[in-house]
Amino acid sequence: MRAILQDEFGGPDVLYVGERERPLLAPEGIIVDVRAAGVNPVDFKVREGYLQKAFPTVLPLVPGWDVSGVVAAVGPAVRGYAKGDEVLGYVRKDFVSDGTYAEQVSASTRHLAHKPAGVSFEVAAALPLAGLTAQQSLDTVGVGDGDTVLVHAAAGGVGHLAVQIAVARGARVIGTASVKNHEYLRSLGAEPVEYGDALVPAVRELAPGGVDAALDYVGGDAITASAELAKDAGRTTSNVDPKAVREVGGLYCFVQPDAEGLSRLVAMVADGTVVVQVAKTFPLEQAADAHREQETGHVNGKLVLTL
């Protein structure tokens, strides 16, 4: 089958279109014909070899953890899925090798959810990792009705989803972004502030008593700002830097595959509660270009590869 491959770690140029054997069907496995694959910042970190200590990595590898597509085959132990079902998934396995930038990928029921008919394959592929990260980070610090929550990088792939999920829970959201994205954040229901040196006083002006919770999706100074602005540093979280967030008394959120949580998320997309911003799509063959754009750090929403 056709796939994006890399034989070595490095920059975007190590990615190439090649042939890979089709995945084998395990008794509890599901084979998905891929229609779209989401691109995430973690993908270029895998590509460069930064995550070898966190995940066993086998070269040559196919990148990618986000997918949408059609079930091609199910193992005899599988319940709840059948050939022809449309699905989406966060297909993160215990090792990195057989990813979603390919014509087919193997998965299990813990990775997948059924895709509603009204949700496009592109939108579905953009949702899993970012949506689950947003959902699980909100759960980590217990964001609910009446809370005031600060979301860093609120216009980004994870941030724009966290804003909408928090608003749906009845929270007041203050979101950091560049000035050009402030109107976009207002359209999502957030109160925007510009990141940088004026961030802390700007948030204090909106919430003089501090925020109830803070979510970091960028790292660095945002983590210390969260701890300074939160009424309780124990209700701050980051998915970027576990050491730094723990040093200020916060919590590290490491996203997990969650079929039930993904089902809830895609239902919110289907009913219009959450809108997934697909910034740009690329054909599979242009995966290296998608990585280059992702690495700029200025993508509003998600990038998606299509097959």
PDB file of N, CA, C and O in Angstrom, residues 65-118:
ATOM      1  N   TRP A  65      -1.057   9.728  14.085  1.00  0.00           N
ATOM      2  CA  TRP A  65      -1.905   9.067  15.080  1.00  0.00           C
ATOM      3  C   TRP A  65      -3.387   9.344  14.861  1.00  0.00           C
ATOM      4  O   TRP A  65      -4.233   8.621  15.368  1.00  0.00           O
ATOM      5  N   ASP A  66      -3.736  10.392  14.134  1.00  0.00           N
ATOM      6  CA  ASP A  66      -5.141  10.747  13.894  1.00  0.00           C
ATOM      7  C   ASP A  66      -5.611  10.195  12.562  1.00  0.00           C
ATOM      8  O   ASP A  66      -4.888  10.275  11.552  1.00  0.00           O
ATOM      9  N   VAL A  67      -6.853   9.682  12.539  1.00  0.00           N
ATOM     10  CA  VAL A  67      -7.347   9.076  11.306  1.00  0.00           C
ATOM     11  C   VAL A  67      -8.858   9.195  11.223  1.00  0.00           C
ATOM     12  O   VAL A  67      -9.556   9.254  12.242  1.00  0.00           O
ATOM     13  N   SER A  68      -9.350   9.220   9.990  1.00  0.00           N
ATOM     14  CA  SER A  68     -10.755   8.947   9.712  1.00  0.00           C
ATOM     15  C   SER A  68     -10.801   8.085   8.460  1.00  0.00           C
ATOM     16  O   SER A  68      -9.909   8.152   7.613  1.00  0.00           O
ATOM     17  N   GLY A  69     -11.831   7.262   8.380  1.00  0.00           N
ATOM     18  CA  GLY A  69     -11.916   6.382   7.229  1.00  0.00           C
ATOM     19  C   GLY A  69     -13.064   5.402   7.333  1.00  0.00           C
ATOM     20  O   GLY A  69     -14.017   5.612   8.084  1.00  0.00           O
ATOM     21  N   VAL A  70     -12.941   4.312   6.577  1.00  0.00           N
ATOM     22  CA  VAL A  70     -13.996   3.302   6.473  1.00  0.00           C
ATOM     23  C   VAL A  70     -13.428   1.954   6.893  1.00  0.00           C
ATOM     24  O   VAL A  70     -12.324   1.576   6.462  1.00  0.00           O
ATOM     25  N   VAL A  71     -14.160   1.231   7.720  1.00  0.00           N
ATOM     26  CA  VAL A  71     -13.710  -0.074   8.188  1.00  0.00           C
ATOM     27  C   VAL A  71     -13.640  -1.037   7.005  1.00  0.00           C
ATOM     28  O   VAL A  71     -14.622  -1.241   6.283  1.00  0.00           O
ATOM     29  N   ALA A  72     -12.457  -1.617   6.806  1.00  0.00           N
ATOM     30  CA  ALA A  72     -12.248  -2.573   5.724  1.00  0.00           C
ATOM     31  C   ALA A  72     -12.412  -4.009   6.196  1.00  0.00           C
ATOM     32  O   ALA A  72     -12.821  -4.883   5.419  1.00  0.00           O
ATOM     33  N   ALA A  73     -12.086  -4.274   7.470  1.00  0.00           N
ATOM     34  CA  ALA A  73     -12.174  -5.635   8.004  1.00  0.00           C
ATOM     35  C   ALA A  73     -12.167  -5.573   9.521  1.00  0.00           C
ATOM     36  O   ALA A  73     -11.595  -4.649  10.112  1.00  0.00           O
ATOM     37  N   VAL A  74     -12.817  -6.544  10.156  1.00  0.00           N
ATOM     38  CA  VAL A  74     -12.815  -6.641  11.616  1.00  0.00           C
ATOM     39  C   VAL A  74     -12.419  -8.055  12.027  1.00  0.00           C
ATOM     40  O   VAL A  74     -12.777  -9.032  11.356  1.00  0.00           O
ATOM     41  N   GLY A  75     -11.680  -8.160  13.115  1.00  0.00           N
ATOM     42  CA  GLY A  75     -11.301  -9.456  13.639  1.00  0.00           C
ATOM     43  C   GLY A  75     -12.488 -10.162  14.286  1.00  0.00           C
ATOM     44  O   GLY A  75     -13.493  -9.536  14.643  1.00  0.00           O
ATOM     45  N   PRO A  76     -12.381 -11.477  14.478  1.00  0.00           N
ATOM     46  CA  PRO A  76     -13.508 -12.252  15.007  1.00  0.00           C
ATOM     47  C   PRO A  76     -13.902 -11.900  16.434  1.00  0.00           C
ATOM     48  O   PRO A  76     -15.018 -12.206  16.858  1.00  0.00           O
ATOM     49  N   ALA A  77     -13.006 -11.246  17.196  1.00  0.00           N
ATOM     50  CA  ALA A  77     -13.321 -10.883  18.581  1.00  0.00           C
ATOM     51  C   ALA A  77     -13.917  -9.487  18.703  1.00  0.00           C
ATOM     52  O   ALA A  77     -14.250  -9.046  19.808  1.00  0.00           O
ATOM     53  N   VAL A  78     -14.063  -8.770  17.593  1.00  0.00           N
ATOM     54  CA  VAL A  78     -14.533  -7.384  17.629  1.00  0.00           C
ATOM     55  C   VAL A  78     -16.054  -7.332  17.706  1.00  0.00           C
ATOM     56  O   VAL A  78     -16.752  -8.066  16.987  1.00  0.00           O
ATOM     57  N   ARG A  79     -16.555  -6.473  18.582  1.00  0.00           N
ATOM     58  CA  ARG A  79     -17.985  -6.216  18.677  1.00  0.00           C
ATOM     59  C   ARG A  79     -18.223  -4.718  18.462  1.00  0.00           C
ATOM     60  O   ARG A  79     -17.445  -3.884  18.896  1.00  0.00           O
ATOM     61  N   GLY A  80     -19.311  -4.388  17.815  1.00  0.00           N
ATOM     62  CA  GLY A  80     -19.689  -2.986  17.673  1.00  0.00           C
ATOM     63  C   GLY A  80     -19.207  -2.315  16.404  1.00  0.00           C
ATOM     64  O   GLY A  80     -19.566  -1.151  16.145  1.00  0.00           O
ATOM     65  N   TYR A  81     -18.406  -2.992  15.595  1.00  0.00           N
ATOM     66  CA  TYR A  81     -17.933  -2.440  14.331  1.00  0.00           C
ATOM     67  C   TYR A  81     -18.089  -3.488  13.243  1.00  0.00           C
ATOM     68  O   TYR A  81     -17.942  -4.694  13.485  1.00  0.00           O
ATOM     69  N   ALA A  82     -18.386  -3.017  12.023  1.00  0.00           N
ATOM     70  CA  ALA A  82     -18.548  -3.913  10.887  1.00  0.00           C
ATOM     71  C   ALA A  82     -17.938  -3.280   9.651  1.00  0.00           C
ATOM     72  O   ALA A  82     -17.739  -2.050   9.584  1.00  0.00           O
ATOM     73  N   LYS A  83     -17.633  -4.107   8.676  1.00  0.00           N
ATOM     74  CA  LYS A  83     -17.094  -3.603   7.416  1.00  0.00           C
ATOM     75  C   LYS A  83     -18.031  -2.552   6.837  1.00  0.00           C
ATOM     76  O   LYS A  83     -19.250  -2.723   6.809  1.00  0.00           O
ATOM     77  N   GLY A  84     -17.475  -1.429   6.400  1.00  0.00           N
ATOM     78  CA  GLY A  84     -18.260  -0.347   5.825  1.00  0.00           C
ATOM     79  C   GLY A  84     -18.587   0.777   6.790  1.00  0.00           C
ATOM     80  O   GLY A  84     -19.019   1.851   6.355  1.00  0.00           O
ATOM     81  N   ASP A  85     -18.381   0.548   8.101  1.00  0.00           N
ATOM     82  CA  ASP A  85     -18.632   1.622   9.072  1.00  0.00           C
ATOM     83  C   ASP A  85     -17.649   2.770   8.860  1.00  0.00           C
ATOM     84  O   ASP A  85     -16.450   2.543   8.613  1.00  0.00           O
ATOM     85  N   GLU A  86     -18.130   3.989   8.990  1.00  0.00           N
ATOM     86  CA  GLU A  86     -17.261   5.163   8.938  1.00  0.00           C
ATOM     87  C   GLU A  86     -16.805   5.497  10.355  1.00  0.00           C
ATOM     88  O   GLU A  86     -17.625   5.556  11.282  1.00  0.00           O
ATOM     89  N   VAL A  87     -15.515   5.697  10.527  1.00  0.00           N
ATOM     90  CA  VAL A  87     -14.939   5.836  11.863  1.00  0.00           C
ATOM     91  C   VAL A  87     -13.915   6.968  11.899  1.00  0.00           C
ATOM     92  O   VAL A  87     -13.464   7.460  10.870  1.00  0.00           O
ATOM     93  N   LEU A  88     -13.572   7.370  13.116  1.00  0.00           N
ATOM     94  CA  LEU A  88     -12.425   8.242  13.360  1.00  0.00           C
ATOM     95  C   LEU A  88     -11.687   7.679  14.552  1.00  0.00           C
ATOM     96  O   LEU A  88     -12.257   6.919  15.345  1.00  0.00           O
ATOM     97  N   GLY A  89     -10.403   8.048  14.700  1.00  0.00           N
ATOM     98  CA  GLY A  89      -9.668   7.474  15.816  1.00  0.00           C
ATOM     99  C   GLY A  89      -8.376   8.181  16.147  1.00  0.00           C
ATOM    100  O   GLY A  89      -7.780   8.869  15.305  1.00  0.00           O
ATOM    101  N   TYR A  90      -7.999   8.006  17.407  1.00  0.00           N
ATOM    102  CA  TYR A  90      -6.674   8.400  17.903  1.00  0.00           C
ATOM    103  C   TYR A  90      -5.910   7.099  18.056  1.00  0.00           C
ATOM    104  O   TYR A  90      -5.995   6.421  19.074  1.00  0.00           O
ATOM    105  N   VAL A  91      -5.173   6.736  16.998  1.00  0.00           N
ATOM    106  CA  VAL A  91      -4.546   5.421  16.916  1.00  0.00           C
ATOM    107  C   VAL A  91      -3.099   5.514  17.409  1.00  0.00           C
ATOM    108  O   VAL A  91      -2.147   5.411  16.631  1.00  0.00           O
ATOM    109  N   ARG A  92      -2.971   5.754  18.703  1.00  0.00           N
ATOM    110  CA  ARG A  92      -1.641   5.751  19.305  1.00  0.00           C
ATOM    111  C   ARG A  92      -1.398   4.402  19.959  1.00  0.00           C
ATOM    112  O   ARG A  92      -2.107   3.995  20.865  1.00  0.00           O
ATOM    113  N   LYS A  93      -0.374   3.725  19.464  1.00  0.00           N
ATOM    114  CA  LYS A  93      -0.050   2.392  19.946  1.00  0.00           C
ATOM    115  C   LYS A  93       1.096   2.472  20.948  1.00  0.00           C
ATOM    116  O   LYS A  93       1.562   3.549  21.295  1.00  0.00           O
ATOM    117  N   ASP A  94       1.558   1.331  21.426  1.00  0.00           N
ATOM    118  CA  ASP A  94       2.621   1.306  22.426  1.00  0.00           C
ATOM    119  C   ASP A  94       4.005   1.460  21.812  1.00  0.00           C
ATOM    120  O   ASP A  94       5.005   1.516  22.521  1.00  0.00           O
ATOM    121  N   PHE A  95       4.060   1.529  20.497  1.00  0.00           N
ATOM    122  CA  PHE A  95       5.315   1.776  19.791  1.00  0.00           C
ATOM    123  C   PHE A  95       4.994   2.654  18.592  1.00  0.00           C
ATOM    124  O   PHE A  95       3.831   2.789  18.201  1.00  0.00           O
ATOM    125  N   VAL A  96       6.003   3.271  18.017  1.00  0.00           N
ATOM    126  CA  VAL A  96       5.819   4.136  16.848  1.00  0.00           C
ATOM    127  C   VAL A  96       6.414   3.448  15.639  1.00  0.00           C
ATOM    128  O   VAL A  96       7.624   3.217  15.577  1.00  0.00           O
ATOM    129  N   SER A  97       5.556   3.094  14.693  1.00  0.00           N
ATOM    130  CA  SER A  97       6.020   2.512  13.444  1.00  0.00           C
ATOM    131  C   SER A  97       4.934   2.518  12.388  1.00  0.00           C
ATOM    132  O   SER A  97       5.138   2.971  11.277  1.00  0.00           O
ATOM    133  N   ASP A  98       3.744   2.024  12.747  1.00  0.00           N
ATOM    134  CA  ASP A  98       2.659   1.875  11.793  1.00  0.00           C
ATOM    135  C   ASP A  98       1.603   2.950  12.028  1.00  0.00           C
ATOM    136  O   ASP A  98       0.601   2.724  12.702  1.00  0.00           O
ATOM    137  N   GLY A  99       1.857   4.149  11.481  1.00  0.00           N
ATOM    138  CA  GLY A  99       0.979   5.277  11.722  1.00  0.00           C
ATOM    139  C   GLY A  99      -0.120   5.425  10.692  1.00  0.00           C
ATOM    140  O   GLY A  99      -0.382   4.525   9.879  1.00  0.00           O
ATOM    141  N   THR A 100      -0.746   6.588  10.703  1.00  0.00           N
ATOM    142  CA  THR A 100      -1.967   6.811   9.923  1.00  0.00           C
ATOM    143  C   THR A 100      -1.745   7.502   8.583  1.00  0.00           C
ATOM    144  O   THR A 100      -2.703   7.667   7.825  1.00  0.00           O
ATOM    145  N   TYR A 101      -0.520   7.907   8.270  1.00  0.00           N
ATOM    146  CA  TYR A 101      -0.249   8.527   6.978  1.00  0.00           C
ATOM    147  C   TYR A 101      -0.101   7.422   5.926  1.00  0.00           C
ATOM    148  O   TYR A 101       0.950   7.240   5.311  1.00  0.00           O
ATOM    149  N   ALA A 102      -1.156   6.670   5.684  1.00  0.00           N
ATOM    150  CA  ALA A 102      -1.086   5.503   4.805  1.00  0.00           C
ATOM    151  C   ALA A 102      -2.479   5.175   4.294  1.00  0.00           C
ATOM    152  O   ALA A 102      -3.485   5.691   4.787  1.00  0.00           O
ATOM    153  N   GLU A 103      -2.533   4.297   3.310  1.00  0.00           N
ATOM    154  CA  GLU A 103      -3.827   3.920   2.751  1.00  0.00           C
ATOM    155  C   GLU A 103      -4.646   3.080   3.723  1.00  0.00           C
ATOM    156  O   GLU A 103      -5.878   3.103   3.668  1.00  0.00           O
ATOM    157  N   GLN A 104      -3.975   2.337   4.599  1.00  0.00           N
ATOM    158  CA  GLN A 104      -4.671   1.553   5.616  1.00  0.00           C
ATOM    159  C   GLN A 104      -3.923   1.637   6.934  1.00  0.00           C
ATOM    160  O   GLN A 104      -2.701   1.851   6.969  1.00  0.00           O
ATOM    161  N   VAL A 105      -4.666   1.471   8.033  1.00  0.00           N
ATOM    162  CA  VAL A 105      -4.052   1.410   9.352  1.00  0.00           C
ATOM    163  C   VAL A 105      -4.820   0.390  10.190  1.00  0.00           C
ATOM    164  O   VAL A 105      -6.033   0.225  10.023  1.00  0.00           O
ATOM    165  N   SER A 106      -4.103  -0.299  11.065  1.00  0.00           N
ATOM    166  CA  SER A 106      -4.763  -1.206  12.005  1.00  0.00           C
ATOM    167  C   SER A 106      -5.059  -0.457  13.289  1.00  0.00           C
ATOM    168  O   SER A 106      -4.334   0.456  13.687  1.00  0.00           O
ATOM    169  N   ALA A 107      -6.158  -0.808  13.940  1.00  0.00           N
ATOM    170  CA  ALA A 107      -6.578  -0.151  15.169  1.00  0.00           C
ATOM    171  C   ALA A 107      -7.314  -1.164  16.028  1.00  0.00           C
ATOM    172  O   ALA A 107      -7.494  -2.329  15.648  1.00  0.00           O
ATOM    173  N   SER A 108      -7.750  -0.706  17.200  1.00  0.00           N
ATOM    174  CA  SER A 108      -8.604  -1.520  18.056  1.00  0.00           C
ATOM    175  C   SER A 108      -9.789  -0.683  18.494  1.00  0.00           C
ATOM    176  O   SER A 108      -9.834   0.535  18.241  1.00  0.00           O
ATOM    177  N   THR A 109     -10.737  -1.300  19.164  1.00  0.00           N
ATOM    178  CA  THR A 109     -11.931  -0.560  19.580  1.00  0.00           C
ATOM    179  C   THR A 109     -11.594   0.540  20.580  1.00  0.00           C
ATOM    180  O   THR A 109     -12.341   1.512  20.702  1.00  0.00           O
ATOM    181  N   ARG A 110     -10.471   0.432  21.296  1.00  0.00           N
ATOM    182  CA  ARG A 110     -10.124   1.491  22.246  1.00  0.00           C
ATOM    183  C   ARG A 110      -9.662   2.763  21.536  1.00  0.00           C
ATOM    184  O   ARG A 110      -9.643   3.836  22.128  1.00  0.00           O
ATOM    185  N   HIS A 111      -9.305   2.639  20.258  1.00  0.00           N
ATOM    186  CA  HIS A 111      -8.834   3.798  19.490  1.00  0.00           C
ATOM    187  C   HIS A 111      -9.945   4.543  18.770  1.00  0.00           C
ATOM    188  O   HIS A 111      -9.773   5.713  18.418  1.00  0.00           O
ATOM    189  N   LEU A 112     -11.058   3.900  18.485  1.00  0.00           N
ATOM    190  CA  LEU A 112     -11.996   4.385  17.484  1.00  0.00           C
ATOM    191  C   LEU A 112     -13.338   4.826  18.047  1.00  0.00           C
ATOM    192  O   LEU A 112     -13.727   4.435  19.143  1.00  0.00           O
ATOM    193  N   ALA A 113     -14.041   5.611  17.240  1.00  0.00           N
ATOM    194  CA  ALA A 113     -15.437   5.962  17.479  1.00  0.00           C
ATOM    195  C   ALA A 113     -16.128   5.994  16.120  1.00  0.00           C
ATOM    196  O   ALA A 113     -15.498   6.185  15.079  1.00  0.00           O
ATOM    197  N   HIS A 114     -17.442   5.807  16.130  1.00  0.00           N
ATOM    198  CA  HIS A 114     -18.205   5.896  14.896  1.00  0.00           C
ATOM    199  C   HIS A 114     -18.318   7.357  14.460  1.00  0.00           C
ATOM    200  O   HIS A 114     -18.549   8.246  15.278  1.00  0.00           O
ATOM    201  N   LYS A 115     -18.155   7.597  13.163  1.00  0.00           N
ATOM    202  CA  LYS A 115     -18.250   8.945  12.617  1.00  0.00           C
ATOM    203  C   LYS A 115     -19.684   9.219  12.186  1.00  0.00           C
ATOM    204  O   LYS A 115     -20.231   8.496  11.353  1.00  0.00           O
ATOM    205  N   PRO A 116     -20.316  10.260  12.724  1.00  0.00           N
ATOM    206  CA  PRO A 116     -21.650  10.623  12.253  1.00  0.00           C
ATOM    207  C   PRO A 116     -21.624  11.012  10.776  1.00  0.00           C
ATOM    208  O   PRO A 116     -20.638  11.562  10.279  1.00  0.00           O
ATOM    209  N   ALA A 117     -22.710  10.749  10.089  1.00  0.00           N
ATOM    210  CA  ALA A 117     -22.762  10.989   8.643  1.00  0.00           C
ATOM    211  C   ALA A 117     -22.548  12.455   8.293  1.00  0.00           C
ATOM    212  O   ALA A 117     -21.989  12.769   7.237  1.00  0.00           O
ATOM    213  N   GLY A 118     -22.972  13.358   9.173  1.00  0.00           N
ATOM    214  CA  GLY A 118     -22.861  14.781   8.868  1.00  0.00           C
ATOM    215  C   GLY A 118     -21.498  15.388   9.112  1.00  0.00           C
ATOM    216  O   GLY A 118     -21.296  16.583   8.861  1.00  0.00           O
TER     217      GLY A 118
END
